[in-house]
Amino acid sequence: MSDDKSHEAPHVPHQWTEEQLKRRRQRNLALAWVLGALVTLFFVITIAKLGGNVAKRPVVGAADRFELVG
């Protein structure tokens, strides 16, 4: 009869200390900066690979695409 769980103490959620919250915020900010730097790096590499001719090409709009389909 030791399987009866009605006598167990209720689960108390973990309370974060100010130091833990501060470290968590710092870690989240560091991750955000790293993610932003990677996005910027990928953007710059993509533009560099496309070269300067990307601005000189003709722009095809959505209206032109619908005319081809119809």
Short mmCIF file of C-alpha atoms in Angstrom, two decimals:
data_model
loop_
_atom_site.label_atom_id
_atom_site.label_comp_id
_atom_site.label_asym_id
_atom_site.label_seq_id
_atom_site.Cartn_x
_atom_site.Cartn_y
_atom_site.Cartn_z
CA MET A 1 0.00 0.00 0.00
CA SER A 2 2.99 2.31 -0.32
CA ASP A 3 1.92 3.16 -3.89
CA ASP A 4 -0.66 5.63 -2.60
CA LYS A 5 0.47 9.08 -3.83
CA SER A 6 -2.06 11.06 -1.83
CA HIS A 7 0.44 11.45 1.03
CA GLU A 8 3.22 12.95 -1.14
CA ALA A 9 3.99 16.65 -0.96
CA PRO A 10 2.67 18.67 -3.90
CA HIS A 11 5.17 19.63 -6.59
CA VAL A 12 6.54 23.13 -5.99
CA PRO A 13 7.73 24.95 -9.13
CA HIS A 14 11.34 26.12 -9.21
CA GLN A 15 11.83 29.73 -8.15
CA TRP A 16 14.54 31.52 -10.12
CA THR A 17 16.97 33.74 -8.21
CA GLU A 18 17.87 37.20 -9.48
CA GLU A 19 21.36 35.96 -10.38
CA GLN A 20 19.92 33.09 -12.44
CA LEU A 21 17.52 35.44 -14.24
CA LYS A 22 20.36 37.88 -14.95
CA ARG A 23 22.56 35.13 -16.40
CA ARG A 24 19.64 33.83 -18.45
CA ARG A 25 19.03 37.30 -19.93
CA GLN A 26 22.73 37.70 -20.73
CA ARG A 27 22.85 34.29 -22.40
CA ASN A 28 19.74 35.11 -24.45
CA LEU A 29 21.23 38.44 -25.55
CA ALA A 30 24.48 36.73 -26.55
CA LEU A 31 22.54 34.18 -28.61
CA ALA A 32 20.53 36.97 -30.24
CA TRP A 33 23.73 38.81 -31.21
CA VAL A 34 25.26 35.62 -32.64
CA LEU A 35 22.10 34.87 -34.62
CA GLY A 36 21.97 38.44 -35.94
CA ALA A 37 25.63 38.27 -36.93
CA LEU A 38 25.05 35.00 -38.82
CA VAL A 39 22.06 36.46 -40.67
CA THR A 40 24.13 39.51 -41.60
CA LEU A 41 27.06 37.34 -42.68
CA PHE A 42 24.84 35.17 -44.90
CA PHE A 43 23.27 38.29 -46.43
CA VAL A 44 26.65 39.85 -47.19
CA ILE A 45 28.01 36.61 -48.67
CA THR A 46 24.90 36.23 -50.83
CA ILE A 47 25.18 39.79 -52.16
CA ALA A 48 28.91 39.31 -52.80
CA LYS A 49 28.28 36.08 -54.71
CA LEU A 50 25.55 37.69 -56.82
CA GLY A 51 27.94 40.46 -57.79
CA GLY A 52 27.22 43.93 -59.12
CA ASN A 53 25.19 42.72 -62.08
CA VAL A 54 22.17 41.94 -59.93
CA ALA A 55 21.14 45.61 -60.03
CA LYS A 56 21.40 45.72 -63.84
CA ARG A 57 19.12 42.78 -64.64
CA PRO A 58 15.53 43.36 -65.77
CA VAL A 59 12.97 43.05 -63.02
CA VAL A 60 10.15 40.64 -63.75
CA GLY A 61 7.03 41.51 -61.81
CA ALA A 62 4.16 39.33 -60.70
CA ALA A 63 1.91 40.72 -63.49
CA ASP A 64 4.29 39.35 -66.13
CA ARG A 65 4.15 35.90 -64.56
CA PHE A 66 0.34 35.81 -64.60
CA GLU A 67 0.27 36.73 -68.30
CA LEU A 68 2.53 33.78 -69.07
CA VAL A 69 0.26 31.37 -67.23
CA GLY A 70 -3.03 32.70 -68.65
#
